[in-house]
Amino acid sequence: MEGFMQRENTQTYTYFGIESNGWISSKGLVGNKNGIFDPHDITSELGIQPFSSWKKGDKRRDGSVYLFSSWAAERSDKDMLDVEAQCLDTIKNLRNKISVLQNFKEKYDVNYILMVVPSIYGEEKPHIAFNEEIIEFCYLTGTTINFDTYIYHITIGDRILDFIHRMKKIIGMKAR
């Protein structure tokens, strides 16, 4: 049956993130004193707008407060199944700001993360690779590559519905 499922479900995206270094408590990550930063500072220094950011003490939607600072930007979903292309897209605007990132890391106790978020359906597999350019950027900035993976199992019923859908498309094309 493998081969019937279309590669329309599985997708990935990547982004670059900065988080306070800290420790895990019963309430989650607690940022070290030297890891607390104002996200507006890094936005200003990099000249890049984040899609998500907060400072320790900012309120969450549920009314609780964040215990660490965070800044995330440069999200890419280019070529949804090609993680390498997405990572290159994510770091393209950061490569000429390596010295800014190095200086920020000297000033604050933070972690840099190149986050890969695949959502995998059934047997579909994204292409995951990291070329020298990505590895060099991570090395020079002290960035780690993390994965936040979501796996969804496909049932035989899903496969049958997919097969019927594809056959309808084929029959529809021949009828023209």
Short mmCIF file of N, CA and C in Angstrom, two decimals, residues 18-37 56 67-70 105 108-113:
data_model
loop_
_atom_site.label_atom_id
_atom_site.label_comp_id
_atom_site.label_asym_id
_atom_site.label_seq_id
_atom_site.Cartn_x
_atom_site.Cartn_y
_atom_site.Cartn_z
N ILE A 18 15.95 32.36 20.52
CA ILE A 18 16.85 32.73 21.61
C ILE A 18 16.06 32.58 22.89
N GLU A 19 16.62 31.84 23.85
CA GLU A 19 15.95 31.66 25.14
C GLU A 19 16.95 31.84 26.27
N SER A 20 16.42 32.31 27.40
CA SER A 20 17.24 32.39 28.61
C SER A 20 17.76 31.00 28.95
N ASN A 21 18.99 30.94 29.37
CA ASN A 21 19.50 29.71 29.95
C ASN A 21 18.91 29.63 31.35
N GLY A 22 18.69 28.45 31.86
CA GLY A 22 18.09 28.34 33.19
C GLY A 22 17.99 26.92 33.65
N TRP A 23 17.02 26.68 34.51
CA TRP A 23 16.81 25.34 35.05
C TRP A 23 15.32 25.04 35.00
N ILE A 24 14.99 23.77 35.07
CA ILE A 24 13.60 23.33 35.03
C ILE A 24 13.08 23.19 36.45
N SER A 25 11.97 23.88 36.71
CA SER A 25 11.30 23.75 38.01
C SER A 25 9.95 23.09 37.78
N SER A 26 9.16 22.96 38.82
CA SER A 26 7.83 22.39 38.67
C SER A 26 6.93 23.27 37.81
N LYS A 27 7.32 24.53 37.62
CA LYS A 27 6.55 25.46 36.79
C LYS A 27 7.11 25.60 35.38
N GLY A 28 8.17 24.87 35.06
CA GLY A 28 8.80 24.95 33.74
C GLY A 28 10.16 25.62 33.82
N LEU A 29 10.61 26.11 32.67
CA LEU A 29 11.93 26.74 32.59
C LEU A 29 11.95 28.05 33.39
N VAL A 30 12.96 28.19 34.23
CA VAL A 30 13.19 29.42 34.99
C VAL A 30 14.53 29.98 34.52
N GLY A 31 14.50 31.19 33.97
CA GLY A 31 15.70 31.80 33.43
C GLY A 31 16.68 32.22 34.50
N ASN A 32 17.98 31.97 34.24
CA ASN A 32 19.03 32.48 35.12
C ASN A 32 18.99 34.01 35.11
N LYS A 33 19.47 34.63 36.17
CA LYS A 33 19.47 36.09 36.29
C LYS A 33 20.17 36.73 35.09
N ASN A 34 21.32 36.19 34.70
CA ASN A 34 22.07 36.75 33.58
C ASN A 34 21.47 36.40 32.22
N GLY A 35 20.45 35.53 32.22
CA GLY A 35 19.81 35.14 30.97
C GLY A 35 18.58 35.94 30.63
N ILE A 36 18.19 36.84 31.52
CA ILE A 36 16.99 37.63 31.28
C ILE A 36 17.35 38.81 30.37
N PHE A 37 16.67 38.90 29.25
CA PHE A 37 16.93 39.97 28.29
C PHE A 37 15.61 40.56 27.83
N LYS A 56 10.94 37.81 30.70
CA LYS A 56 10.57 37.24 31.98
C LYS A 56 9.68 38.24 32.72
N LEU A 67 8.67 32.82 33.04
CA LEU A 67 9.79 32.76 33.97
C LEU A 67 11.14 32.86 33.26
N PHE A 68 11.11 33.12 31.97
CA PHE A 68 12.32 33.26 31.16
C PHE A 68 12.00 34.17 29.98
N SER A 69 13.04 34.65 29.31
CA SER A 69 12.87 35.49 28.12
C SER A 69 13.01 34.63 26.87
N SER A 70 12.34 35.05 25.80
CA SER A 70 12.38 34.29 24.55
C SER A 70 12.18 35.22 23.36
N LYS A 105 25.42 36.94 23.10
CA LYS A 105 25.62 35.75 23.93
C LYS A 105 26.67 36.00 25.02
N TYR A 108 24.57 38.09 27.68
CA TYR A 108 23.48 37.37 28.35
C TYR A 108 23.74 35.86 28.33
N ASP A 109 23.24 35.19 29.34
CA ASP A 109 23.33 33.73 29.43
C ASP A 109 22.13 33.14 28.69
N VAL A 110 22.29 32.99 27.37
CA VAL A 110 21.18 32.53 26.52
C VAL A 110 21.59 31.34 25.67
N ASN A 111 20.59 30.68 25.15
CA ASN A 111 20.76 29.58 24.20
C ASN A 111 20.22 30.02 22.85
N TYR A 112 20.94 29.67 21.78
CA TYR A 112 20.46 29.87 20.42
C TYR A 112 20.01 28.52 19.90
N ILE A 113 18.86 28.52 19.24
CA ILE A 113 18.27 27.27 18.77
C ILE A 113 17.84 27.43 17.33
#
